[in-house]
Every structure is written in C-alpha cells, then in structure tokens.
Coordinates of C-alpha atoms and ligand atoms in Angstrom, one line a residue:
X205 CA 5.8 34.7 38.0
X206 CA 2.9 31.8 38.7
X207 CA 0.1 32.0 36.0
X208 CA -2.1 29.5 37.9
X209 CA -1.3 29.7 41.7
X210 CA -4.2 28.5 43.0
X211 CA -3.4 25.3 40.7
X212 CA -0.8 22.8 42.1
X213 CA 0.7 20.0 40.1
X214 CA -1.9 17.6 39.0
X215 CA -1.5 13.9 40.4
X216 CA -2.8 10.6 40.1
X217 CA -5.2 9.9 42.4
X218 CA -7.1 6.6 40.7
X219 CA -10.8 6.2 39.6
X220 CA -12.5 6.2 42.9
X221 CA -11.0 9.9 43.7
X222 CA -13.8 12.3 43.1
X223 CA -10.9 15.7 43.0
X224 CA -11.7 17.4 39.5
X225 CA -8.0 18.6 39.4
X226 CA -6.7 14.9 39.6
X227 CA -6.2 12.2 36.9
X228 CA -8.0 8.6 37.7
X229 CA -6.7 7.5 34.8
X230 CA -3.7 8.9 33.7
X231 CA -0.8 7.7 35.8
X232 CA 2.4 8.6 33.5
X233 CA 5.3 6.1 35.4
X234 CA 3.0 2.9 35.7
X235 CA 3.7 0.2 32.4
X236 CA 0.8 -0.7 30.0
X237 CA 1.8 -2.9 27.4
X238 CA 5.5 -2.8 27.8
X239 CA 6.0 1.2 27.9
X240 CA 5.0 3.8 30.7
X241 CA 1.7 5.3 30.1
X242 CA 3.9 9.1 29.3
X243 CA 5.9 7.0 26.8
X244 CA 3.5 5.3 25.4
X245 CA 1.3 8.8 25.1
X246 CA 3.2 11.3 24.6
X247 CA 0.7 14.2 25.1
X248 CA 1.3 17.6 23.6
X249 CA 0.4 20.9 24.2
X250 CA -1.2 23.2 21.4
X251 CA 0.5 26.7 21.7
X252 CA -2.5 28.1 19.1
X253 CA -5.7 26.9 20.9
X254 CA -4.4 27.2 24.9
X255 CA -1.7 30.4 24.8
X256 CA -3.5 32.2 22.1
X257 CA -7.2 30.8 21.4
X258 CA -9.4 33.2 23.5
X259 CA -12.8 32.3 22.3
X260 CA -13.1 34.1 19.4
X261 CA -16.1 33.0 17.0
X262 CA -18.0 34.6 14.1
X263 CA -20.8 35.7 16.3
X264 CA -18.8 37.4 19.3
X265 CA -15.7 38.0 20.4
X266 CA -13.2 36.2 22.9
X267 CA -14.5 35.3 26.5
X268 CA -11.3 34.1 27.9
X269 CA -8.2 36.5 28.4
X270 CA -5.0 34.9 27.1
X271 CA -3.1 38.0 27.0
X272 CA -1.3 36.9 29.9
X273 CA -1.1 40.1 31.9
X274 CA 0.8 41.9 28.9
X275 CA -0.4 44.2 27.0
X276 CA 2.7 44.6 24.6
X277 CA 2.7 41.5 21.5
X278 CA 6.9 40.6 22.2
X279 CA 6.0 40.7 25.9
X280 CA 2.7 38.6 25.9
X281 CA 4.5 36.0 23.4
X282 CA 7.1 35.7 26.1
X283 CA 4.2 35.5 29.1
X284 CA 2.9 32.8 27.0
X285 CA 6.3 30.7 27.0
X286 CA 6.2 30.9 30.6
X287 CA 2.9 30.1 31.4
X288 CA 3.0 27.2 28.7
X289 CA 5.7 25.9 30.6
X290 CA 3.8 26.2 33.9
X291 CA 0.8 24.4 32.5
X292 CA 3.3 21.6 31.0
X293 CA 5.0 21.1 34.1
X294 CA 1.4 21.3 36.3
X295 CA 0.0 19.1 33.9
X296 CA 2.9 16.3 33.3
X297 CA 2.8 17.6 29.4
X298 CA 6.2 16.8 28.1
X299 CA 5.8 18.4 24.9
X300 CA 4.3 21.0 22.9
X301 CA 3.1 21.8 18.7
X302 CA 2.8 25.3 17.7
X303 CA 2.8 27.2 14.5
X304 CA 5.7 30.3 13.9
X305 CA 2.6 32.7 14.8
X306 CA 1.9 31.4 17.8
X307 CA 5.0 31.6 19.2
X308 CA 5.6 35.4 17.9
X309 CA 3.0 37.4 15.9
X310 CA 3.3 38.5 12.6
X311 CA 5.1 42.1 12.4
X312 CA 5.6 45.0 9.6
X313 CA 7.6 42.6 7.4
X314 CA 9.1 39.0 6.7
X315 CA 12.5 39.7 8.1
X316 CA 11.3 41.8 11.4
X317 CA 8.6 38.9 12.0
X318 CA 11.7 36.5 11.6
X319 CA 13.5 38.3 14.3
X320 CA 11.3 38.3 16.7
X321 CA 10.2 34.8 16.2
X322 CA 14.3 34.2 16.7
X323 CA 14.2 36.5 20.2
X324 CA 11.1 33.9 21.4
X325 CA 13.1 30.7 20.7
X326 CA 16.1 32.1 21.9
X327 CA 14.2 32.2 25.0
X328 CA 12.8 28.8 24.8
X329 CA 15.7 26.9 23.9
X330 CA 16.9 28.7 27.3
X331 CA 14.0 27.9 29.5
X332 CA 14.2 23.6 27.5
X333 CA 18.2 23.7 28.5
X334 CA 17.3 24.6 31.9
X335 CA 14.4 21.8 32.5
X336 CA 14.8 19.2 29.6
X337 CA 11.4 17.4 29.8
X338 CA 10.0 19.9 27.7
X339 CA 10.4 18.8 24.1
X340 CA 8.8 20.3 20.4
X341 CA 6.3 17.7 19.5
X342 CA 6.0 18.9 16.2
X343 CA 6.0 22.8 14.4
X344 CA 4.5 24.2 11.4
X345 CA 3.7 27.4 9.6
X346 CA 0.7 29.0 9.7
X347 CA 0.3 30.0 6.0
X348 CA -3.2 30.6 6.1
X349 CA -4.2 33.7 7.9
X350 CA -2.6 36.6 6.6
X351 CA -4.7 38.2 3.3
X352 CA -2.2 37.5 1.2
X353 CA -2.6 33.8 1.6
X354 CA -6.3 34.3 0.8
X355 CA -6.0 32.1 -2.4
X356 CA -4.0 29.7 -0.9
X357 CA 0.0 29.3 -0.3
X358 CA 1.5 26.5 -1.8
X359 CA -1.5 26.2 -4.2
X360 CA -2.0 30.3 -4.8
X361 CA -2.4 31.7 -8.2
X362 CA 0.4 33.7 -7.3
X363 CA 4.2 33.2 -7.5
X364 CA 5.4 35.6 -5.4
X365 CA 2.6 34.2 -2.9
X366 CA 3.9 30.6 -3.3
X367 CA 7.9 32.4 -2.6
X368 CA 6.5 34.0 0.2
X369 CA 5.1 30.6 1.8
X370 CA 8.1 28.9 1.3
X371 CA 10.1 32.2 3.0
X372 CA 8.0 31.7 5.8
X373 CA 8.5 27.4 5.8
X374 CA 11.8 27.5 5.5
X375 CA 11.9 29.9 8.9
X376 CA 9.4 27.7 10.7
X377 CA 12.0 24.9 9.8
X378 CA 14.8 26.6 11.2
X379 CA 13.0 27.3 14.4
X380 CA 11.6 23.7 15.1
X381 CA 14.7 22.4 14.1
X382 CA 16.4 24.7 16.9
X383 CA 14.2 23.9 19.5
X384 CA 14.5 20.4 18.7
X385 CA 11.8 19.3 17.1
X386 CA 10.1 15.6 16.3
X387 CA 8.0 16.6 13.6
X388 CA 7.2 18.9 11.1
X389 CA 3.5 19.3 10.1
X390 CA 1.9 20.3 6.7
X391 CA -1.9 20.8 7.1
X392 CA -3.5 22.5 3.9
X393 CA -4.5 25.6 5.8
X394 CA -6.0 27.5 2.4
X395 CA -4.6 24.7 0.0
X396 CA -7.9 23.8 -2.0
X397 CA -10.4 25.8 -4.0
X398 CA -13.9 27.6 -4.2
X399 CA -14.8 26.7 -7.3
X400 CA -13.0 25.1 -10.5
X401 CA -14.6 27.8 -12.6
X402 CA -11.2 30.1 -11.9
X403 CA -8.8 26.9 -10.8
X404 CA -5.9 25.6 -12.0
X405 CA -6.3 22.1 -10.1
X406 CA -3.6 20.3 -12.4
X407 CA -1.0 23.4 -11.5
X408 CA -2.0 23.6 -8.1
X409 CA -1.2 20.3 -7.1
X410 CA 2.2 20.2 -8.8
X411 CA 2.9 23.2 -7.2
X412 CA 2.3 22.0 -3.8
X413 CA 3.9 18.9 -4.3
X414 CA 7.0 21.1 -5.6
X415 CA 7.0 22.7 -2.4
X416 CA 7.0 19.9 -0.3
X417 CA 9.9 18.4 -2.3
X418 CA 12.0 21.7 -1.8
X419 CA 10.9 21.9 2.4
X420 CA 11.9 18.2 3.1
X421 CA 15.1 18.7 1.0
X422 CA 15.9 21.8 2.3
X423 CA 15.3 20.5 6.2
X424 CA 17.6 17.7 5.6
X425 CA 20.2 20.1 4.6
X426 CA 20.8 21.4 7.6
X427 CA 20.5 18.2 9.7
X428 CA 16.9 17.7 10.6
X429 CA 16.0 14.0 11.3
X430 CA 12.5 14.3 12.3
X431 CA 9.0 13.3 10.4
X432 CA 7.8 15.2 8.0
X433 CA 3.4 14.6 8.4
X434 CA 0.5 15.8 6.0
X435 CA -2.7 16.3 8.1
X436 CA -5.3 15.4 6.0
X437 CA -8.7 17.4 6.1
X438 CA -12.0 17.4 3.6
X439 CA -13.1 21.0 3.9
X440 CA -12.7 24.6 6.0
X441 CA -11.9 27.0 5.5
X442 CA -12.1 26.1 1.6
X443 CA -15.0 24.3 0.1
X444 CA -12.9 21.4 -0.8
X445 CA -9.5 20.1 0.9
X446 CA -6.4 19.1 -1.5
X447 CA -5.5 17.0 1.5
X448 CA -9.1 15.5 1.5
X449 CA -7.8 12.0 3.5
X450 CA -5.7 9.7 4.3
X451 CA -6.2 7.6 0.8
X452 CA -6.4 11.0 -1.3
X453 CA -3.4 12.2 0.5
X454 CA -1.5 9.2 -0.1
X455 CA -2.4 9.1 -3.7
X456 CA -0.9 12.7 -3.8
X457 CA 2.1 11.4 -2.3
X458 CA 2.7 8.0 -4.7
X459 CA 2.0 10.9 -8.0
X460 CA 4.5 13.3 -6.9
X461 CA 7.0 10.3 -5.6
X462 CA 6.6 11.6 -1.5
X463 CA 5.8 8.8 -0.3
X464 CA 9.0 7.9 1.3
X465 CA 9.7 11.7 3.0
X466 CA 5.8 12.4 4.2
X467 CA 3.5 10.3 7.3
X468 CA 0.2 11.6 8.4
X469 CA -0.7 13.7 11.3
X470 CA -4.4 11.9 11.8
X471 CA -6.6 14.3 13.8
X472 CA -10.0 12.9 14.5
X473 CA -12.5 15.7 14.0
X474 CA -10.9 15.4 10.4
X475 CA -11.6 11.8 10.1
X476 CA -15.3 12.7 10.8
X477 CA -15.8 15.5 8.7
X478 CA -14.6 13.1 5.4
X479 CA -17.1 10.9 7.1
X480 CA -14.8 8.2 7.7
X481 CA -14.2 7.3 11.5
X482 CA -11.3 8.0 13.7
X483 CA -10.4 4.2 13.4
X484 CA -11.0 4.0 9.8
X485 CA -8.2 6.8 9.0
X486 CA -5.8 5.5 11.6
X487 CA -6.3 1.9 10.2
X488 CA -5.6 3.2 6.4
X489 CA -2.2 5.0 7.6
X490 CA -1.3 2.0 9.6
X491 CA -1.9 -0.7 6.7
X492 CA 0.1 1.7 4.2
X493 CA 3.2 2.6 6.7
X494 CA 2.5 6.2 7.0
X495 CA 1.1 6.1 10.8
X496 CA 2.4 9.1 12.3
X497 CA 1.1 11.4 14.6
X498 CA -2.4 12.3 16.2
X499 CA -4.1 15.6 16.6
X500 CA -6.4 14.1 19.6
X501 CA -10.0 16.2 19.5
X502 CA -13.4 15.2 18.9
X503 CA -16.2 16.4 16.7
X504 CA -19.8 16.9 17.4
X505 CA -21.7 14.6 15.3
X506 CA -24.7 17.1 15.2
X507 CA -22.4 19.5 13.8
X508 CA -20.8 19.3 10.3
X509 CA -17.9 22.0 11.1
X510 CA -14.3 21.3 13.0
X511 CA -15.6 21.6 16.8
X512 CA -11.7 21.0 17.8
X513 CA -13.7 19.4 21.2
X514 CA -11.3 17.9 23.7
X515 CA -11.8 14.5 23.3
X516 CA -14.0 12.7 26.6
X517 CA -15.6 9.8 24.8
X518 CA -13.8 6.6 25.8
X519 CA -14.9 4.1 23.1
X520 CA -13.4 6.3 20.0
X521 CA -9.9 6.7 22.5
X522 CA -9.9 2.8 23.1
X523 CA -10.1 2.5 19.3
X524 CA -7.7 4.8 18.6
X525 CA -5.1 3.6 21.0
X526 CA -5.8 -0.1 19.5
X527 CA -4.5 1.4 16.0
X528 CA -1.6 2.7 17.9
X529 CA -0.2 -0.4 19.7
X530 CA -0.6 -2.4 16.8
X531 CA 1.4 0.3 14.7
X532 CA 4.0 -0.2 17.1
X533 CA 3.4 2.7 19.2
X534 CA 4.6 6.2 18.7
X535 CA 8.2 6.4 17.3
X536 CA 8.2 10.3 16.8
X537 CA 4.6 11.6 16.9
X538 CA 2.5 11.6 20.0
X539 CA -0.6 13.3 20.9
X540 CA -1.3 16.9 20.3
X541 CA -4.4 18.3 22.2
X542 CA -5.7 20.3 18.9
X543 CA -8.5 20.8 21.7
X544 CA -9.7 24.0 22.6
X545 CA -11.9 24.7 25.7
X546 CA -15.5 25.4 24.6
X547 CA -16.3 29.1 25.0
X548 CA -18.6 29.2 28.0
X549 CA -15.9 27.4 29.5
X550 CA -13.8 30.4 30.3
X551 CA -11.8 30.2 33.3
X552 CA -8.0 29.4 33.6
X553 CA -8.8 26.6 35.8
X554 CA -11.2 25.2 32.3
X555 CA -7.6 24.7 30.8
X556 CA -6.8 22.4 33.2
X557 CA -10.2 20.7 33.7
X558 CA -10.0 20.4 29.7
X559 CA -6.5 19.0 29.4
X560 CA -7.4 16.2 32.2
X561 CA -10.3 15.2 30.7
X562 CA -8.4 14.6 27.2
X563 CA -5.6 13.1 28.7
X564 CA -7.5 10.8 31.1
X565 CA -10.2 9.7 28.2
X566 CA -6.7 8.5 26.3
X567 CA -5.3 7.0 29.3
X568 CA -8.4 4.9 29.6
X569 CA -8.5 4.5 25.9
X570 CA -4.6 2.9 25.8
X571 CA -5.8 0.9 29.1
X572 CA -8.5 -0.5 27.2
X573 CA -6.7 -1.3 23.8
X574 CA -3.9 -3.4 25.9
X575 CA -7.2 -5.2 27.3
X576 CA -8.5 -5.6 23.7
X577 CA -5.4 -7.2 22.5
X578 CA -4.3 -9.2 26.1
X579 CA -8.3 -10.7 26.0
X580 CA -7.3 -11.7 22.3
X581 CA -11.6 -12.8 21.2
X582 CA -11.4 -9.8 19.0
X583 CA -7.9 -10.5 17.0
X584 CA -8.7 -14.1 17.4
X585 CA -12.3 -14.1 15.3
X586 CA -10.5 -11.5 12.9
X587 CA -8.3 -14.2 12.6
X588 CA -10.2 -17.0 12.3
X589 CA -12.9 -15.3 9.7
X590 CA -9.8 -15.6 7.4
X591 CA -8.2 -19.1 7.7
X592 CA -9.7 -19.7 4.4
X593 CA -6.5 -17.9 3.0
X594 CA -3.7 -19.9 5.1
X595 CA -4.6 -23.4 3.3
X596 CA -5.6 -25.0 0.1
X597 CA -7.0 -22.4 -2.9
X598 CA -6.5 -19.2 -0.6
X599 CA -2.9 -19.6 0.2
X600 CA -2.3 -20.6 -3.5
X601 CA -3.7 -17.4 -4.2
X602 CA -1.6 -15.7 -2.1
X603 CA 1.6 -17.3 -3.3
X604 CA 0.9 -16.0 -6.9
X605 CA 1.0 -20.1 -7.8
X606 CA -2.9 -20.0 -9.6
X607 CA -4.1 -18.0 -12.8
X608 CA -7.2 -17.0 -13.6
X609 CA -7.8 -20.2 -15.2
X610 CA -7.0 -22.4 -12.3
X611 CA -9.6 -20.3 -10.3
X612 CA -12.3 -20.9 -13.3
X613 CA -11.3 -24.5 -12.8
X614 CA -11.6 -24.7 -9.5
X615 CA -14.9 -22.7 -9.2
X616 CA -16.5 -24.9 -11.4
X617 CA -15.9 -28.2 -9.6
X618 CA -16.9 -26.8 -6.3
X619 CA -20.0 -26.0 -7.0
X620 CA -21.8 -23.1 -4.6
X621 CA -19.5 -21.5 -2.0
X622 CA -22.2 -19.5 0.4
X623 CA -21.9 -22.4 2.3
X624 CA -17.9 -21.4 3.2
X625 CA -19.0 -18.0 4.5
X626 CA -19.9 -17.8 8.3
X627 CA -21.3 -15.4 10.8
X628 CA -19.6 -11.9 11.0
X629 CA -20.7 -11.5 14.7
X630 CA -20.5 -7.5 14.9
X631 CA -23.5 -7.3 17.6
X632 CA -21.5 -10.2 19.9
X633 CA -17.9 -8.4 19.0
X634 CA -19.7 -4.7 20.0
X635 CA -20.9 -7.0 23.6
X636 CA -17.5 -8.0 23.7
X637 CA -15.5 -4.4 23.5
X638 CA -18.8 -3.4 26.5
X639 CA -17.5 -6.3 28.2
X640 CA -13.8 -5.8 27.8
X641 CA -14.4 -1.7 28.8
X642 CA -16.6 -1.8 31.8
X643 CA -14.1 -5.1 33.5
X644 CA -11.3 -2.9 33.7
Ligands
XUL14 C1 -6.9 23.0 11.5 C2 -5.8 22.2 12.2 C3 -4.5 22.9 12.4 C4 -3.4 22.0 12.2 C5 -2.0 22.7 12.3 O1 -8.1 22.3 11.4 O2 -6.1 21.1 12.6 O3 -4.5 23.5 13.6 O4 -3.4 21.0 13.2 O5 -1.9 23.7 11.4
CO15 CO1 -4.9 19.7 13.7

C-alpha cells in the first residue's frame, strides 16, 4: 500500500527551482569536503514525532491523523513501518531513531509489551534485509511516560521502579541491537527533581550512573559496538534536568568514571533552553572528545519551552556543520530530525514540506561551513589572535618549562602588556560569515 501517492520521490532540482517538493540544496551524491553530502549528513527520521506525533498539546487535541488507516494498535504500529519506510525512501532518509514505544505501544504487561515490540522488529529487520539503505540511527527507551515513571526511572525513589527501567533498557537494547543499530541514546526523560525538599540528589545520581554502568556493560555482552550518547537538557518535563549540559553532563560522567563508554547526542533547542548556543554546546563536546550525535531542531527564541521546530535558519546550520567537519565528521551519529511539524500544519504533504526544509537548511549549512573553512579569514584571525603562545613566554608556558616565579619575573621587567592585545574584530568576522554565505 502507498501512504503518500500523490507524493513522488523528492529530487534535486538546485536553487533556482521554485517546486516546494524538491531540494535546492540537498543533493545527496555530489562531494562537499571530501564526503557525499548523504555521508557527510546522515539524516534521520524520528519514529515519535512523524509516525506517532499527531498534534497533540495541552490546550487541544491532535490535528493530524497518524493512525495510518488502522484502527487496531499491532496493526497501526505495523502501517507505521511501512509508511516510515515510504517517507524514507521518498525522502532519500537513510536512517531512522525511535524509542521501544514508538515502534509498538505499551500493553497489559512488561513481557506482552516485549512481544509485540519483538513481532514489529521482526518485521523490520524483514522489510531492512529486503532494501538495505534503511539503517537504525540510534534507539532508546522511553522511560518517561508511563505513571509509574512519574518520579523518575533511573533516578525514582523507588527500587522496583529503577528494576523496572532497566527491564525495559535492557529490551530496547536487544531491539536496536537487532535492527542494527549506531547508537543508543540516554536522554533524562523524568531524571531530575521538583523540589530538593523530598530529594535524595546525592542517591539519585549514583543511582543513575549505576544504571548506565550496568546498560553499557550489559550491551557489550551481547556484541553491541555502537555509541552509547547522553542528550543533555536543562529542564521539561522536571523543573531541573540531571543532564543539565554538555559541561554538567560531562562532569557526571568524569565522577562516576563514564567518560570513556558515553558521547553526547547535542540537540539544539536544548542548547538554547540552558541558554548556551547551538555552537557553544557542539564546541564543548568537540574540545572534550565526546562529539556525537545531533538531534537537528530549532527553538523559538520568544518562547522558553522545547518547540522541537524543524530547523530553517541557515546561519545556526552553517555553524553547526562547521563544528562537525572540524570534529571529523560523523563516525556513528548523524542527524535526527527531533522536528515535529507545527500543528496548523497538518497535512501529509507538511511531512514532507517539513523534512525538506530541515534537510535543505543543513545541506546549505554543511555547504557553507566547507566555504568557512576553504575561505580560511576566519581560522586564520583565530589563529593569528593566538601567536602569542607559539614563541617566546607563551610557548614556554605551554611546555610546562616556567614556574610561577619565572612569570613574576618576567611580568615585572616588561612592564604594561595592553599594548600586546589587539582588535578582536567580531563586527568584520560577522561581515565576513554574510559575505562567505550570500557568495555561495
Ligand atoms: C525530548 C527529546 C527526546 C529525545 C529522545 O526533549 O529530545 O525526544 O531525543 O528520548
Ligand atoms: Co531529542
């Protein structure tokens, strides 16, 4: 069965076509900075927010049918599969992310909600055998809905909550392992408090961390070689995030000795919600090795809640693919479309207007970061604003060679040092990244 007949497969057509179901940016075979554009992207599909997310807010209910002609919950999780695939293969989207319940709800118990979660990736590992472009981006458990995770899951009060979690982990391993999965993602869901009046902060955090140790351990056993990511976030649903940022997340990490198992899954409207920038987070996981994965969205900067917008503005994707290239690229992450269509935009065909609008803003954004670093003025003044630490006192410094006494020393025959300092040139850098953007 066709979910989207009317929709044909999306091609590139360049920036002067004015076809809304074509990319003008997003051309995956052609080779920007040594990779195609589809390797060097990787886009993924979110099962949660385009085969299950129908719209659904606090002041109304869903506006867009994703119950994909079924009315039965083991025959619409199939009708997803399908039309997932459809959209993937209409779309050039090589892989997917999903949590265990968006593959197959949850039913009267654990081990009944296991098996039908087993019938669904029986199925895909069929339909991925029989057309193998379509790979598992990442998966994850969604330990945060159900009542009984209302104190949290890994950080709950109670035990048999925190056994329950890990039931529930441990499946969702299984099933990205089988379906082949890149990634497995850890975002706190529930995994903060309220209020420390009735929190055990000092517990909770061990407790998490004990979890962690016993998923990665436990995935290894039985031969998973992908990432292991934390995606960090301040706040929502609790009042305050364990997994705050990237630097609280790493510090949680170094304490509990994870560092070595654990990257980050960086998703933008995050970043902005800590009040950091997009760049900013990206920059911090670069610089300390963890660079991972992106959950590509935007926030609205009106608007101090997780919009989950699909990202259109270019200069926040230019800066964001910059970090990327110069962390190498994407080994086993890529970007996940944690996107969702706004509600008024309703329609089947919004899905695809909403996926080419993400992927062509990040197309533009990786054409543009190759520009940055090929046109070289911003590297080289970033360069040049440190020489002073390549020669002389500076690289002594470096080298360990100098005490504090040599610097005393040394301070106090040259005299005042403003003069050393020069221009930091961020309105003619900002005219530069214009310049560099609108020449392409
Ligand atoms: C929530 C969020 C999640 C994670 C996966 O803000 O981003 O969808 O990406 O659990
Ligand atoms: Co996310």
């Amino acid at each position: 069965m066709e979910y989207f007949a009317n929709i044909g497969k999306i091609k590139y057509e360049g920036k002067n076509s004015t076809n809304p179901l074509a990319f003008k940016y997003y051309n995956p075979d052609e080779i920007i900075c040594g990779k195609t554009m589809k390797e060097q992207l990787r886009f993924a599909l979110s099962w949660w927010h385009t085969m299950g997310g129908d719209g659904t807010d606090m002041f109304g209910c869903g506006t867009a049918d994703k119950t994909w002609g079924e009315k039965d919950p083991e025959k619409i999780a199939k009708a997803k599969v399908d039309a997932a695939f459809e959209i993937m293969d209409k779309l050039s989207i090589e892989y997917f992310c999903f949590h265990d319940r968006d593959l197959s709800p949850e039913y009267g118990s654990l081990a009944e909600s296991n098996e039908k979660l087993d019938v669904i990736t029986d199925y895909m590992v069929e339909k991925m055998k029989a057309d193998p472009s379509k790979k598992c981006l990442w998966g994850t458990a969604k330990c945060f809905d159900h009542p009984r995770y209302m104190h949290g899951a890994g950080t709950s009060p109670s035990a048999d909550v925190f056994a329950y979690a890990a039931a529930q982990i441990k499946k969702a391993i299984e099933a990205t392992v089988k379906l082949g999965g890149n990634g497995y993602v850890f975002w706190g869901g529930r995994e903060g408090y309220e209020t420390l009046l009735n929190t055990n902060m000092g517990l909770e955090l061990d407790n998490m961390a004990r979890l962690m140790r016993m998923a990665v351990d436990y995935a290894r056993s039985i031969g998973y070689k992908g990432d292991f990511y934390i995606e960090p976030k301040p706040k929502e649903p609790t009042k305050h995030q364990y997994d705050f940022d990237v630097a609280t997340v790493l510090a949680f990490l170094r304490k509990y000795g994870l560092e070595n198992d654990f990257k980050m899954n960086i998703e933008a409207n995050h970043a902005t919600l800590a009040q950091h920038t997009f760049q900013h987070e990206l920059r911090l996981a670069r610089e300390n090795g963890v660079f991972g994965s992106i959950d590509a969205n935007q926030g609205d900067m009106l608007l101090g809640w997780d919009t989950d917008q699909f990202p259109t503005n270019v200069y926040e994707t230019a800066l964001c693919m910059y970090e990327v290239l110069k962390a190498g690229g994407f080994v086993n992450g890529g970007l996940n479309f944690d996107a969702k269509a706004r509600r008024g935009s309703y329609t089947a065909e919004d899905i695809f207007h909403s996926y080419i609008a993400g992927m062509d803003a990040f197309a533009l954004g990786l054409r543009i970061a190759d520009k940055m670093i090929s046109d070289g003025r911003i590297d080289k003044f970033v360069e040049d604003r440190y020489s002073s630490w390549k020669t002389g006192i500076g690289a002594d410094i470096i080298s360990g060679k100098v005490t504090f006494e040599d610097l005393e020393k040394y301070a106090l025959a040259k005299g005042e040092v403003v003069d050393t300092l020069s221009s930091g040139r961020q309105e003619m850098l900002e005219s530069v990244m214009n310049n560099i953007m609108f020449s392409l």
